[in-house]
Structures are given as structure tokens and as C-alpha cells.
Amino acid sequence: MISLVVGLSGALGALSRYYLGWIANDRYSIPFGTWIANVSGAILLGILTKVHLSNPSFLSESYWGFLAIGFCGAYTTLSTFSAETFALIQKKQYKNAIIYTASTLLVSIIIVAMIIGFGEF
């Protein structure tokens, strides 16, 4: 049953990322839709992880699978991030590639650390 829940929520996460990219990517010099998906997915997963660690009974395994594994797993994506970064490099947009890569990683990691707590590391 959990695999069905994860699969369905993964489809929702993938569609959400697709439409976010479709709306935002053509408007900016970096793939901003994927950037938003990765950072907002990090925020959501950070919150879910904090809740799950501090009160494991609050989120059942089905809800954890739906939200954290399925939705966030499909909503955020390293493969799209990597392909878009490489596309910027191929276009010789090195500055944009560096900004995109560094800001995605740093902002996502800092936000998760702030949500979960620096003392947990």
C-alpha cells in the first residue's frame, strides 16, 4: 500500500515541478523554476523531517511516504538541476551556471539547517 501512496504523490510532485518550470524558466537567465522547486522542496522536507524527528507519531508512515518520499522526492530533482547547469555551461554562461549551482546548494542547505537546527549536525 505504501508504494502506491509514494507513487501517486511522486506523480503530484513531478507535475508540480514541471508546471513550475514551465511558468518560470523562460522568464529568467537561470532555470528559476527548478531553483524554486529545489529550495522550496528543501524547506518542506526540512519541516517534515523536524516534525518527524521531534514527534514520530505525528506523521504516520503513509503520510511520511506521501509527503517526504513521494512528493518531495519527485518535486526536487538533481537530474534536472544537473542538466540545466550543464546547458548553461554549454551556452558559455559560466557566471549564471556558478550562481545557479552555488545558490541552489547553499540556500537549500542553510534553510534545512535552520529548520532542523544546527545542533543536530
Tab-separated table of C-alpha atoms in Angstrom:
chain	number	residue	atom	x	y	z
A	1	MET	CA	0.000	0.000	0.000
A	2	ILE	CA	2.801	2.442	0.850
A	3	SER	CA	4.323	2.022	-2.611
A	4	LEU	CA	1.040	3.144	-4.180
A	5	VAL	CA	0.941	6.190	-1.899
A	6	VAL	CA	4.552	7.084	-2.758
A	7	GLY	CA	3.916	6.578	-6.473
A	8	LEU	CA	0.819	8.773	-6.540
A	9	SER	CA	2.426	11.559	-4.543
A	10	GLY	CA	5.547	11.284	-6.707
A	11	ALA	CA	3.354	11.973	-9.720
A	12	LEU	CA	1.976	15.076	-7.988
A	13	GLY	CA	5.489	16.249	-7.134
A	14	ALA	CA	6.728	15.715	-10.683
A	15	LEU	CA	3.753	17.557	-12.183
A	16	SER	CA	4.213	20.417	-9.719
A	17	ARG	CA	7.873	20.767	-10.680
A	18	TYR	CA	7.048	20.554	-14.384
A	19	TYR	CA	4.461	23.345	-14.228
A	20	LEU	CA	6.654	25.490	-12.009
A	21	GLY	CA	9.499	25.154	-14.527
A	22	TRP	CA	7.152	25.819	-17.430
A	23	ILE	CA	5.953	29.039	-15.805
A	24	ALA	CA	9.280	30.365	-14.504
A	25	ASN	CA	12.176	29.055	-16.601
A	26	ASP	CA	11.559	31.162	-19.701
A	27	ARG	CA	11.471	34.385	-17.704
A	28	TYR	CA	14.948	34.311	-16.166
A	29	SER	CA	18.560	33.803	-17.228
A	30	ILE	CA	18.868	30.802	-14.915
A	31	PRO	CA	16.414	27.862	-14.659
A	32	PHE	CA	14.495	29.609	-11.868
A	33	GLY	CA	11.599	27.114	-11.773
A	34	THR	CA	13.924	24.273	-10.816
A	35	TRP	CA	15.712	26.567	-8.360
A	36	ILE	CA	12.388	27.354	-6.673
A	37	ALA	CA	11.448	23.667	-6.634
A	38	ASN	CA	14.770	22.624	-5.095
A	39	VAL	CA	14.764	25.350	-2.442
A	40	SER	CA	11.061	25.086	-1.550
A	41	GLY	CA	11.380	21.296	-1.550
A	42	ALA	CA	14.291	21.619	0.874
A	43	ILE	CA	12.138	23.834	3.093
A	44	LEU	CA	9.240	21.385	3.024
A	45	LEU	CA	11.454	18.357	3.600
A	46	GLY	CA	13.288	20.190	6.395
A	47	ILE	CA	9.984	20.949	8.139
A	48	LEU	CA	8.733	17.394	7.647
A	49	THR	CA	12.000	15.946	8.956
A	50	LYS	CA	11.964	18.227	12.011
A	51	VAL	CA	8.384	17.230	12.805
A	52	HIS	CA	9.101	13.557	12.170
A	53	LEU	CA	12.214	13.557	14.367
A	54	SER	CA	10.684	15.545	17.217
A	55	ASN	CA	7.311	13.746	17.221
A	56	PRO	CA	7.459	10.461	15.250
A	57	SER	CA	3.826	9.632	15.985
A	58	PHE	CA	2.598	12.881	14.359
A	59	LEU	CA	3.275	11.661	10.818
A	60	SER	CA	2.261	8.082	10.086
A	61	GLU	CA	4.445	6.085	7.719
A	62	SER	CA	1.836	6.640	4.992
A	63	TYR	CA	1.932	10.422	5.400
A	64	TRP	CA	5.738	10.382	5.598
A	65	GLY	CA	5.853	8.301	2.429
A	66	PHE	CA	3.351	10.564	0.679
A	67	LEU	CA	4.913	13.908	1.605
A	68	ALA	CA	8.621	13.309	2.181
A	69	ILE	CA	9.488	10.376	-0.041
A	70	GLY	CA	6.971	10.658	-2.869
A	71	PHE	CA	6.148	14.333	-3.290
A	72	CYS	CA	9.468	15.887	-2.213
A	73	GLY	CA	11.471	13.158	-3.935
A	74	ALA	CA	9.843	13.890	-7.287
A	75	TYR	CA	9.397	17.639	-6.772
A	76	THR	CA	13.090	18.260	-6.191
A	77	THR	CA	15.451	16.729	-8.669
A	78	LEU	CA	19.172	16.510	-9.032
A	79	SER	CA	18.929	15.279	-12.596
A	80	THR	CA	17.067	18.361	-13.855
A	81	PHE	CA	19.372	20.614	-11.843
A	82	SER	CA	22.432	18.910	-13.352
A	83	ALA	CA	21.119	19.040	-16.918
A	84	GLU	CA	20.178	22.708	-16.643
A	85	THR	CA	23.556	23.593	-15.148
A	86	PHE	CA	25.309	21.773	-17.979
A	87	ALA	CA	23.114	23.591	-20.532
A	88	LEU	CA	24.255	26.919	-19.070
A	89	ILE	CA	27.887	25.755	-19.344
A	90	GLN	CA	27.363	24.676	-22.977
A	91	LYS	CA	25.996	28.157	-23.737
A	92	LYS	CA	29.136	29.577	-22.103
A	93	GLN	CA	27.012	31.235	-19.414
A	94	TYR	CA	29.582	30.388	-16.777
A	95	LYS	CA	28.599	33.114	-14.345
A	96	ASN	CA	24.943	32.037	-14.439
A	97	ALA	CA	25.970	28.379	-14.008
A	98	ILE	CA	28.032	29.235	-10.929
A	99	ILE	CA	25.310	31.450	-9.428
A	100	TYR	CA	22.656	28.813	-10.084
A	101	THR	CA	24.699	25.957	-8.653
A	102	ALA	CA	26.072	27.776	-5.614
A	103	SER	CA	22.814	29.476	-4.664
A	104	THR	CA	20.759	26.285	-5.015
A	105	LEU	CA	23.110	24.305	-2.803
A	106	LEU	CA	23.847	26.976	-0.214
A	107	VAL	CA	20.301	28.251	0.197
A	108	SER	CA	18.856	24.722	0.406
A	109	ILE	CA	21.427	23.523	2.943
A	110	ILE	CA	21.171	26.661	5.093
A	111	ILE	CA	17.376	26.508	5.157
A	112	VAL	CA	17.346	22.846	6.155
A	113	ALA	CA	19.942	23.542	8.868
A	114	MET	CA	17.852	26.437	10.173
A	115	ILE	CA	14.691	24.317	10.261
A	116	ILE	CA	16.195	21.182	11.762
A	117	GLY	CA	18.623	23.070	13.958
A	118	PHE	CA	22.350	23.475	13.708
A	119	GLY	CA	22.792	21.461	16.921
A	120	GLU	CA	21.523	18.323	15.190
A	121	PHE	CA	24.556	18.116	12.895
